[in-house]
mmCIF file of C-alpha atoms in Angstrom:
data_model
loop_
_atom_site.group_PDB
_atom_site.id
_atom_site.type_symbol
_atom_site.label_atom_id
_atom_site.label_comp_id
_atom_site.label_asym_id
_atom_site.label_seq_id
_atom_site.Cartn_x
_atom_site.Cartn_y
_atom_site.Cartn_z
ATOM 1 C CA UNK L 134 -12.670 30.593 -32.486
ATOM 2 C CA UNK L 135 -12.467 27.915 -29.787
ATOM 3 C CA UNK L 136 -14.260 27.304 -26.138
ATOM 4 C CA UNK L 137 -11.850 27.476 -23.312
ATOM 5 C CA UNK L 138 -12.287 27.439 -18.916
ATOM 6 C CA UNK L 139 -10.293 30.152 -17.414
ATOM 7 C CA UNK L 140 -10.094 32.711 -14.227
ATOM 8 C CA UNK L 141 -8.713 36.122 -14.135
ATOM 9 C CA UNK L 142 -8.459 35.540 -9.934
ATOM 10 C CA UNK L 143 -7.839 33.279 -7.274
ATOM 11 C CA UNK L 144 -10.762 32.300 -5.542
ATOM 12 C CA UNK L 145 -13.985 29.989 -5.181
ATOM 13 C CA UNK L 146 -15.246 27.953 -8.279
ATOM 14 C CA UNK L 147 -17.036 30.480 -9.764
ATOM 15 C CA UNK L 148 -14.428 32.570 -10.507
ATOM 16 C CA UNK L 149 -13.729 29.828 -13.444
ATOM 17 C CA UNK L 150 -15.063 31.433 -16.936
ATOM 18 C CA UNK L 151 -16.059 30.557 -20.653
ATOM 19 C CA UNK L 152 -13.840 32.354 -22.803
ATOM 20 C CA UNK L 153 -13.460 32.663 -26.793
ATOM 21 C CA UNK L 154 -10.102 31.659 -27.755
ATOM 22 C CA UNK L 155 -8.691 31.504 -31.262
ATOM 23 C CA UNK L 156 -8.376 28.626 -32.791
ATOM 24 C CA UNK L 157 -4.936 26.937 -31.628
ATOM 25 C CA UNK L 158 -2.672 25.969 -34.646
ATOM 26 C CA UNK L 159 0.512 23.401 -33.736
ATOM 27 C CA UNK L 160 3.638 24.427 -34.416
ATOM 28 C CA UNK L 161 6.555 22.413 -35.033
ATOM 29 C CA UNK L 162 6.357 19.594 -32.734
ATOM 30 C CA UNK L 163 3.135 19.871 -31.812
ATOM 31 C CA UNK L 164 -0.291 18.294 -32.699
ATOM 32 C CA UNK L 165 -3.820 19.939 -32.827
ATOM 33 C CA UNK L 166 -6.410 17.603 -30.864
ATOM 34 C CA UNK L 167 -10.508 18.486 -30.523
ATOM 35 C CA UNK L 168 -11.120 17.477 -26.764
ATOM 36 C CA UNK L 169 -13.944 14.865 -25.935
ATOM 37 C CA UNK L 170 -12.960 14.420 -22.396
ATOM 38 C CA UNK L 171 -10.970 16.826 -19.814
ATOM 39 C CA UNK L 172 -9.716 15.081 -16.525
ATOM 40 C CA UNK L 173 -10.577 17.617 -13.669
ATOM 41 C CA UNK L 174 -7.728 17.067 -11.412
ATOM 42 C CA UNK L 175 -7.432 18.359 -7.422
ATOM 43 C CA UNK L 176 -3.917 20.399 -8.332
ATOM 44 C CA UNK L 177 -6.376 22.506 -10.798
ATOM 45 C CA UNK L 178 -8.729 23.274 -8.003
ATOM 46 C CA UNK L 179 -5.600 24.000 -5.642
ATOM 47 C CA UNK L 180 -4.383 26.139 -8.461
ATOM 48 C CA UNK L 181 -7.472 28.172 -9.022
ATOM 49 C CA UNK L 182 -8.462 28.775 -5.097
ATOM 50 C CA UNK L 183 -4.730 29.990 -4.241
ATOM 51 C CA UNK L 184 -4.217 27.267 -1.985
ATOM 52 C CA UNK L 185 -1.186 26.225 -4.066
ATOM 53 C CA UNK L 186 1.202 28.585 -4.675
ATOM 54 C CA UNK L 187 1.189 30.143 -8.626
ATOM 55 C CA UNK L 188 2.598 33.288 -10.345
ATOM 56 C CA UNK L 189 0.623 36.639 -10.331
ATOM 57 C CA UNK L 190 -2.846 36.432 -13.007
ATOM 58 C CA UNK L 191 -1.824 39.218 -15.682
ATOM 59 C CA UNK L 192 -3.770 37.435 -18.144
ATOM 60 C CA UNK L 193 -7.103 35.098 -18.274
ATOM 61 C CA UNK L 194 -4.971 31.764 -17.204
ATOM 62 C CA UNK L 195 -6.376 28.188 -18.713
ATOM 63 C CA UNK L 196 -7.063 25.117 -16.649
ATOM 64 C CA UNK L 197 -6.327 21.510 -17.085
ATOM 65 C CA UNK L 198 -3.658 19.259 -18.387
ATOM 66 C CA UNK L 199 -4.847 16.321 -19.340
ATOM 67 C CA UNK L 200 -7.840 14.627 -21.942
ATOM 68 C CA UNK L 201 -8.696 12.875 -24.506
ATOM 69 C CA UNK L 202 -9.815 13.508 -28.454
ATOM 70 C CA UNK L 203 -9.100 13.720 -31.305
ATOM 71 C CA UNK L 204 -6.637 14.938 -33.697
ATOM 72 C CA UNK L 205 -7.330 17.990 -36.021
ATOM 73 C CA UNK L 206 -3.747 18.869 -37.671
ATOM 74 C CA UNK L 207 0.006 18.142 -37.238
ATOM 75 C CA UNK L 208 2.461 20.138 -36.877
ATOM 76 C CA UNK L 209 5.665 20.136 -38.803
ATOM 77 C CA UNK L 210 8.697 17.269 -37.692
ATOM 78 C CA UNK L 211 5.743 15.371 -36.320
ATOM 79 C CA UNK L 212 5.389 11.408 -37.376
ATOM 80 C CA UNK L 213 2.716 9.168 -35.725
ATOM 81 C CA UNK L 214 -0.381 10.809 -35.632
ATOM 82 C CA UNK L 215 -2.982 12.105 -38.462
ATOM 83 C CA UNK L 216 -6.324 14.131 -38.358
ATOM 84 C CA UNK L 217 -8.398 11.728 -37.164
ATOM 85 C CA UNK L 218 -6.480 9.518 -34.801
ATOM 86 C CA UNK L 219 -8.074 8.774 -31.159
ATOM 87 C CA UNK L 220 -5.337 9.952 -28.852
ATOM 88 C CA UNK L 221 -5.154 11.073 -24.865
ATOM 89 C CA UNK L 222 -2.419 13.543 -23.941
ATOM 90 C CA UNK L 223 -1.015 14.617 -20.243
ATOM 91 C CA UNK L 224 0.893 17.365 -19.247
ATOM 92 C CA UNK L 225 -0.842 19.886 -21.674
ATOM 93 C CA UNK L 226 -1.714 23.604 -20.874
ATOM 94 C CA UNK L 227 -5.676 24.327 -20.775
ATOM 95 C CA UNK L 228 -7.246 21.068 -21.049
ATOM 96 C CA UNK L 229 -10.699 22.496 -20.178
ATOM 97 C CA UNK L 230 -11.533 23.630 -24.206
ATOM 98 C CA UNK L 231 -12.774 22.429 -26.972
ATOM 99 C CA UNK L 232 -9.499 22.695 -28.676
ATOM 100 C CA UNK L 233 -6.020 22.147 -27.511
ATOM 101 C CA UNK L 234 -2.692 22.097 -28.360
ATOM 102 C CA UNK L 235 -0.422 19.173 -27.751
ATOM 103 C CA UNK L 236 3.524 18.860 -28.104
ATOM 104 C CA UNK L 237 3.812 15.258 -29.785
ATOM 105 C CA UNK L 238 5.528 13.976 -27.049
ATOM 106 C CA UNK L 239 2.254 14.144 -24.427
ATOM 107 C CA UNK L 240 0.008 12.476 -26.785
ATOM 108 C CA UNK L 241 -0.674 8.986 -27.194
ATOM 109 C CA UNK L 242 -2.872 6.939 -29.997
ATOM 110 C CA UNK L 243 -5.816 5.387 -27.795
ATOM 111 C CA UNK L 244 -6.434 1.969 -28.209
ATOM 112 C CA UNK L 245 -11.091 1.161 -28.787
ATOM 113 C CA UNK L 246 -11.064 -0.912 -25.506
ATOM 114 C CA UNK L 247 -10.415 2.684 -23.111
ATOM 115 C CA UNK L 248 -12.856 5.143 -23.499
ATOM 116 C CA UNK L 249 -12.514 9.012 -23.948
ATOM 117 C CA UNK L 250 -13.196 9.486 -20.119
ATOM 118 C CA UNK L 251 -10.797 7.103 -18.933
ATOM 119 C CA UNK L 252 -8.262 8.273 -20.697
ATOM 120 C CA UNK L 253 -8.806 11.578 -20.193
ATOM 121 C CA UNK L 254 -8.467 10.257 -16.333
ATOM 122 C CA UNK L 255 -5.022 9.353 -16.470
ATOM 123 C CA UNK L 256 -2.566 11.746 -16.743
ATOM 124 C CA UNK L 257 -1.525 13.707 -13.303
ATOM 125 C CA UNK L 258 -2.717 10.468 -11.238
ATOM 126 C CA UNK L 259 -1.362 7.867 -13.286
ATOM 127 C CA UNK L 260 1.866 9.559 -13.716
ATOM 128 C CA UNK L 261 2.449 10.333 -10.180
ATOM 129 C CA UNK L 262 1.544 6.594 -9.204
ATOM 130 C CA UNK L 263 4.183 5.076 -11.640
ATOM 131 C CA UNK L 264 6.696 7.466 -10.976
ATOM 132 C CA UNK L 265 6.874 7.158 -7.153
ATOM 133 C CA UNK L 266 6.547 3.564 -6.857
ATOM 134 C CA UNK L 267 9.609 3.385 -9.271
ATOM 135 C CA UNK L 268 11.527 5.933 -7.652
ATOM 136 C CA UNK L 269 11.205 4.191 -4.253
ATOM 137 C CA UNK L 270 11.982 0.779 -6.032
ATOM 138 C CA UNK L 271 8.904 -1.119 -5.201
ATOM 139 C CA UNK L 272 8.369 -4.754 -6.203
ATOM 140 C CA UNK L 273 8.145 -8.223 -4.920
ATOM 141 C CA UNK L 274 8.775 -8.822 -1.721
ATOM 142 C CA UNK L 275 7.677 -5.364 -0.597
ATOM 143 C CA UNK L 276 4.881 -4.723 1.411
ATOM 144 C CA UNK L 277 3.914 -1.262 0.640
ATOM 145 C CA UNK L 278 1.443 1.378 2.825
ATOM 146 C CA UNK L 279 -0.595 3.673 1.108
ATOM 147 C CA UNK L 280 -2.934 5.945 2.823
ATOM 148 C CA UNK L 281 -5.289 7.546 0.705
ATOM 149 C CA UNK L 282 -6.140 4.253 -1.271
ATOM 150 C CA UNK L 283 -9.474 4.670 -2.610
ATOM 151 C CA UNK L 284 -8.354 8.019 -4.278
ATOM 152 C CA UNK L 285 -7.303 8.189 -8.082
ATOM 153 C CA UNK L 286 -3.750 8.363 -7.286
ATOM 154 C CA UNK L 287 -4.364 5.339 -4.346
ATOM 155 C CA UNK L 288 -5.519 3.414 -6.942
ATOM 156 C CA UNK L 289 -3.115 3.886 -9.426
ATOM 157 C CA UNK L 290 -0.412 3.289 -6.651
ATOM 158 C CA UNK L 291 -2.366 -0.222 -5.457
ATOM 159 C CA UNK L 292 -2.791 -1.700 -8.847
ATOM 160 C CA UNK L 293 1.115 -0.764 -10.183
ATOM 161 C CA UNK L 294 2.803 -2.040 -6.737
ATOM 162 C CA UNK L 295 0.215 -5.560 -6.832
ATOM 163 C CA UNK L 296 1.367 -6.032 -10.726
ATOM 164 C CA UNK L 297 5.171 -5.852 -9.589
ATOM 165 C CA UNK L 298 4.430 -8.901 -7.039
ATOM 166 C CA UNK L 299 4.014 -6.067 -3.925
ATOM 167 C CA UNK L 300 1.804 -6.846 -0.975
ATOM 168 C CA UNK L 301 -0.256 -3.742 -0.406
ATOM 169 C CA UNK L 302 -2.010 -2.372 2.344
ATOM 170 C CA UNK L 303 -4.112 0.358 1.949
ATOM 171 C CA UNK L 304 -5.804 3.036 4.088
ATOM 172 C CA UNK L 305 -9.333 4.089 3.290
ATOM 173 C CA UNK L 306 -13.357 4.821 4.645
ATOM 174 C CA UNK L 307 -15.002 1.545 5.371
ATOM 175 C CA UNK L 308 -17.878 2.363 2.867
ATOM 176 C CA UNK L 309 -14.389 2.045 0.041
ATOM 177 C CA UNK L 310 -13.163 -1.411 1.495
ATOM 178 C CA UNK L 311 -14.704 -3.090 -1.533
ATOM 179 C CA UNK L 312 -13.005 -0.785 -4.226
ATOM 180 C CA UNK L 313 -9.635 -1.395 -2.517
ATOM 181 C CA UNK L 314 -9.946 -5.259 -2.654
ATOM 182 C CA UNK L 315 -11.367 -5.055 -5.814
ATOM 183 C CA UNK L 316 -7.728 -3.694 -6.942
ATOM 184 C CA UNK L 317 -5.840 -6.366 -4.820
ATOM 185 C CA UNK L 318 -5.463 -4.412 -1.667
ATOM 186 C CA UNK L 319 -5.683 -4.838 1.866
ATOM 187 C CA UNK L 320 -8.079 -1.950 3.204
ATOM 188 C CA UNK L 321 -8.101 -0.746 6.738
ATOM 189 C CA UNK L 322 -9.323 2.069 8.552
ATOM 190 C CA UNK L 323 -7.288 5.435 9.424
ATOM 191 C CA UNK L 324 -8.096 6.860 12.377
ATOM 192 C CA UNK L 325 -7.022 6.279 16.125
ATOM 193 C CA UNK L 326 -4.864 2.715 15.955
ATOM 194 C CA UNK L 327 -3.780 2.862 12.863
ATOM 195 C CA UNK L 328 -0.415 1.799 13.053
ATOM 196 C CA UNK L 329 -1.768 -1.013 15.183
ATOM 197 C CA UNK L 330 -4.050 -1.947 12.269
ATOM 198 C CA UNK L 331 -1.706 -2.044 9.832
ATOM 199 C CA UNK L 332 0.905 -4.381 12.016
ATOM 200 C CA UNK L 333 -1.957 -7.172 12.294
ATOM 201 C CA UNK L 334 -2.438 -6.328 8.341
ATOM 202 C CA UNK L 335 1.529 -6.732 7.789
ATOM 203 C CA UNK L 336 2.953 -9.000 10.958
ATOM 204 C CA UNK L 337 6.459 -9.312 8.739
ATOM 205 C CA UNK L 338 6.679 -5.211 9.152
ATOM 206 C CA UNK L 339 5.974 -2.667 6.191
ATOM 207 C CA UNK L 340 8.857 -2.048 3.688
ATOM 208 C CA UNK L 341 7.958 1.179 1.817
ATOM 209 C CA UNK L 342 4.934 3.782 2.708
ATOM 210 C CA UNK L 343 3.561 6.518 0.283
ATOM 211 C CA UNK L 344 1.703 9.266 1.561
ATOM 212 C CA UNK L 345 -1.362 10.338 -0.784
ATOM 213 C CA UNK L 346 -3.644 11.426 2.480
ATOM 214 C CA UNK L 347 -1.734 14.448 3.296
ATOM 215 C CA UNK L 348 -2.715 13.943 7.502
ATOM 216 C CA UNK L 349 -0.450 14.037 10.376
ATOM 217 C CA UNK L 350 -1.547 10.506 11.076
ATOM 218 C CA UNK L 351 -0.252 9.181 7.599
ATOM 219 C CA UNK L 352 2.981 10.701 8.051
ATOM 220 C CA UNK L 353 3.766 9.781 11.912
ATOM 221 C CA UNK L 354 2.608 6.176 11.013
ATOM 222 C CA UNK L 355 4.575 5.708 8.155
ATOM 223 C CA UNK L 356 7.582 7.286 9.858
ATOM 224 C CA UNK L 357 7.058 5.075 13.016
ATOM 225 C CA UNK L 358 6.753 1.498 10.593
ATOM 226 C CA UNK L 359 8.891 2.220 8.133
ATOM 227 C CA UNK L 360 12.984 1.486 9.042
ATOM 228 C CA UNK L 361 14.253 3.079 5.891
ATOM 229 C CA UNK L 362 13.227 6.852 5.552
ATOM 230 C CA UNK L 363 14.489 6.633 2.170
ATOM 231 C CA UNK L 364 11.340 4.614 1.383
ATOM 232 C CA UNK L 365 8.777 6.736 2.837
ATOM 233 C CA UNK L 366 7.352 9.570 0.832
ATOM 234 C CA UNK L 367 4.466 12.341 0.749
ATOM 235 C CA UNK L 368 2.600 12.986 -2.590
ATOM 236 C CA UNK L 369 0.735 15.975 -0.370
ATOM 237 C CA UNK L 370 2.636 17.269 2.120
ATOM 238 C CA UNK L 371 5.855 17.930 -0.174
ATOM 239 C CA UNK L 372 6.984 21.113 2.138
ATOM 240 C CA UNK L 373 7.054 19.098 5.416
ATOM 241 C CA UNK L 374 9.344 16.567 3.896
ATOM 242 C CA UNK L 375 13.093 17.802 4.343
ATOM 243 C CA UNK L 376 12.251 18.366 8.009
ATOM 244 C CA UNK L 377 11.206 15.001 8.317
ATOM 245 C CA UNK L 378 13.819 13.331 6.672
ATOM 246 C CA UNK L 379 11.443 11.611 4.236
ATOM 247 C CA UNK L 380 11.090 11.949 0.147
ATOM 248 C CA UNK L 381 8.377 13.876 -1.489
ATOM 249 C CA UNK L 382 7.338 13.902 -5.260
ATOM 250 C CA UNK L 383 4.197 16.348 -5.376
ATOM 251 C CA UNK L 384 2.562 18.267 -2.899
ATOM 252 C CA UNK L 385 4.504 21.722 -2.683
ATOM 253 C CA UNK L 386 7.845 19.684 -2.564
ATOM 254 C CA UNK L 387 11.103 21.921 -3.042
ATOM 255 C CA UNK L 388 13.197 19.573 -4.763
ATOM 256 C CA UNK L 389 12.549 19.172 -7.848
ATOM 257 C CA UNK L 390 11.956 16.656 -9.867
ATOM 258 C CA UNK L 391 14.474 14.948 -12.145
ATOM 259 C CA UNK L 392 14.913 13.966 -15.546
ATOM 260 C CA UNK L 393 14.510 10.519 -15.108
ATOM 261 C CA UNK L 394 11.126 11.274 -12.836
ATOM 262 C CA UNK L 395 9.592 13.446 -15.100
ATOM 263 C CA UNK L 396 10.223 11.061 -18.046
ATOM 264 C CA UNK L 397 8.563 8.159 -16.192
ATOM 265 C CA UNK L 398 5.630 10.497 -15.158
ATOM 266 C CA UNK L 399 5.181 10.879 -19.108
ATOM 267 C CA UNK L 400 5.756 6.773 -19.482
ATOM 268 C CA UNK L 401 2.936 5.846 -17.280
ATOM 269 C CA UNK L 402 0.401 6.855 -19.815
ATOM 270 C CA UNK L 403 1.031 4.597 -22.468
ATOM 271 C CA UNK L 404 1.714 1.701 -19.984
ATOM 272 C CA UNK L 405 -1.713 2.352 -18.518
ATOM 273 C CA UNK L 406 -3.040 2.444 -22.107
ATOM 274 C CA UNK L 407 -1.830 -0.904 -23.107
ATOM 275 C CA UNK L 408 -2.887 -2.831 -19.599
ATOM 276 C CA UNK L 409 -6.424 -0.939 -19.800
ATOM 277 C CA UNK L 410 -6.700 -2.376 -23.417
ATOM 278 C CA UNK L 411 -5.641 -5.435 -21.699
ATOM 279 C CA UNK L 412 -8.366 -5.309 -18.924
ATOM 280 C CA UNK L 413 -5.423 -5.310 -16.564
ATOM 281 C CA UNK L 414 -6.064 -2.151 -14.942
ATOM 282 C CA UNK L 415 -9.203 -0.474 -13.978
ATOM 283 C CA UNK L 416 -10.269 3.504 -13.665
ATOM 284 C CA UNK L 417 -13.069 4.584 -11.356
ATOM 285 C CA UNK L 418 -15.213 6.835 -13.122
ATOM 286 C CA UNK L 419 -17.514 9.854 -11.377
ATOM 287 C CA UNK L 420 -19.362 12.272 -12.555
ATOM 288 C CA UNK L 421 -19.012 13.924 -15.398
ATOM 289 C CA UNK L 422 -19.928 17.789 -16.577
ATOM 290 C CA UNK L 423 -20.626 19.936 -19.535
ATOM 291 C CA UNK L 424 -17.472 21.928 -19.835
ATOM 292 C CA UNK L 425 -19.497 25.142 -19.152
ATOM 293 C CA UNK L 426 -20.042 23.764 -15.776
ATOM 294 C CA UNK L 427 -16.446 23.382 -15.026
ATOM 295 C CA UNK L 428 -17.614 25.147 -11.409
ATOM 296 C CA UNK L 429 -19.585 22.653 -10.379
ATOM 297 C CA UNK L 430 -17.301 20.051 -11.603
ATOM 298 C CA UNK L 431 -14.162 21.597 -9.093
ATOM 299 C CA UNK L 432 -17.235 22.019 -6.447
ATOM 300 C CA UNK L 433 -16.929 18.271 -6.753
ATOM 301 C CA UNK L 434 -13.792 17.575 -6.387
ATOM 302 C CA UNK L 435 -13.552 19.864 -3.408
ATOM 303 C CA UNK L 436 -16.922 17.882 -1.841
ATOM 304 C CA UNK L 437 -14.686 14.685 -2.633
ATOM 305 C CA UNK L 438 -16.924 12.795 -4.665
ATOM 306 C CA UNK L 439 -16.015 8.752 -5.292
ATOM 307 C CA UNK L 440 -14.235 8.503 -8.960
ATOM 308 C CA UNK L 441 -12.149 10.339 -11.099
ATOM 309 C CA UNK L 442 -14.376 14.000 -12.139
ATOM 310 C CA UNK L 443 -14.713 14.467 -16.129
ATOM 311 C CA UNK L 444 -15.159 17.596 -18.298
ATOM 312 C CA UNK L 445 -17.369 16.659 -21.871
ATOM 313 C CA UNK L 446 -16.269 19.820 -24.075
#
């Protein structure tokens, strides 16, 4: 048997459990992997309180989707990988465990420069980084608005956009200014004169905005400096976007998304990999938790702790 996180209800943290499992066995396609790091990600506390929308509990439902470990048997028709192997994975189902399974396709070898935690950090935020920036075409020449910045998505979204020659300007608390620059940002304040702020920041005008704040004040301001709706989009606030004309990748949003998306959400991972190997790319680490005390880990995330929350099976 096997240690997995789960809830039988929506509700506060404690409703998250430690329940026996049996031990998972891949299948054809899939890979075994013993977890040494969980990434504790804000959709799994959105997930778990209600908050976002999710089908009816009829049975105890696992949490998390993406980690780190290492690999304890291969399926059939998979090549690659062999008990043993360091590897982080995204995009599985019930992350928080000791064991998972993995379909080969998720999981990645990890290279001895990234550590279990950081790769275990990567997934969802990574993912949704890379993707968006590449679905709204950003590169040089662009000067790109990101509120949220000193978030794990905000840096993702910083450090992709300043390696494709962007100019980026990025909202955040003034106690953060120093992570932002550290990533090749521009911080500034939200709050009252923000789009003010961010005209001194950008006197040329901004060229693309990406919501990862989820305020009314993100969205007005990137509406109101942004000439091309096309290039504006919400990462939190997915179910206000059709009204407002803008795009939305996350959040709630009711388009779906496509192929191509979905298969760059999955490419970010490696990519990441390789320029973390490189020391081209940085993760912000917080605190991390025994996975029995996946509660206090999602209590916080909810508190909004500085770095990127890991579970240690």
């Amino acid at each position: 048997m096997t240690t997995a996180i789960a809830y039988t209800e929506f509700g506060a943290p404690d409703v998250l459990r430690v329940i026996e499992a049996p031990d998972p066995v891949p299948g054809p396609g899939e890979v075994a992997v013993e977890v040494t790091a969980a990434g504790v990600n804000p959709i799994d506390v959105k997930l778990r309180s209600g908050v976002r929308t999710s089908a009816p509990i009829t049975t105890p439902r696992r949490v998390g989707s993406d980690g780190a470990g290492v690999v304890t048997a291969v399926g059939e028709g998979v090549d690659g990988f062999r008990a043993g192997d360091p590897v982080v994975f995204a995009g599985a189902s019930g992350a928080y465990a000791r064991d998972v399974v993995v379909g080969a396709g998720h999981l990645f070898r990890r290279p001895p420069q990234v550590s279990a935690a950081e790769g275990a950090a990567l997934g969802i935020p990574v993912g949704t980084a890379y993707q968006t920036l590449r679905s709204l075409g950003v590169g040089s020449g662009d000067t790109l608005l990101v509120h949220g910045g000193s978030g794990a998505v905000g840096q993702a979204l910083i450090q992709y956009a300043v390696l494709w020659g962007a100019t980026v300007i990025a909202t955040s608390s003034e106690r953060r200014f120093e992570r932002v620059r550290a990533l090749g940002g521009i911080p500034i304040a939200y709050g009252d004169g923000l789009a003010d702020r961010v005209g001194e920041a950008a006197p040329r005008g901004v060229t693309v905005a990406i919501d990862a704040a989820g305020t009314d004040e993100a969205l007005q301001t990137s509406i109101r400096l942004v000439p091309d709706r096309d290039r504006v989009a919400t990462l939190v606030r997915g179910r206000d976007a059709p009204g407002l004309g803008i795009r939305a990748f996350s959040g709630g949003s009711p388009v779906p998304l496509t192929a191509q998306q979905q298969a760059w959400r999955i490419e970010a991972v490696p990519v990441t990999l390789a320029l973390l190997a490189a020391g081209a790319f940085s993760v912000e680490l917080g605190p991390s938790f025994a996975l029995a005390a996946a509660a206090e880990a999602h209590r916080a995330v909810e508190a909004g702790v500085d770095g990127k929350v890991v579970l240690v099976p």
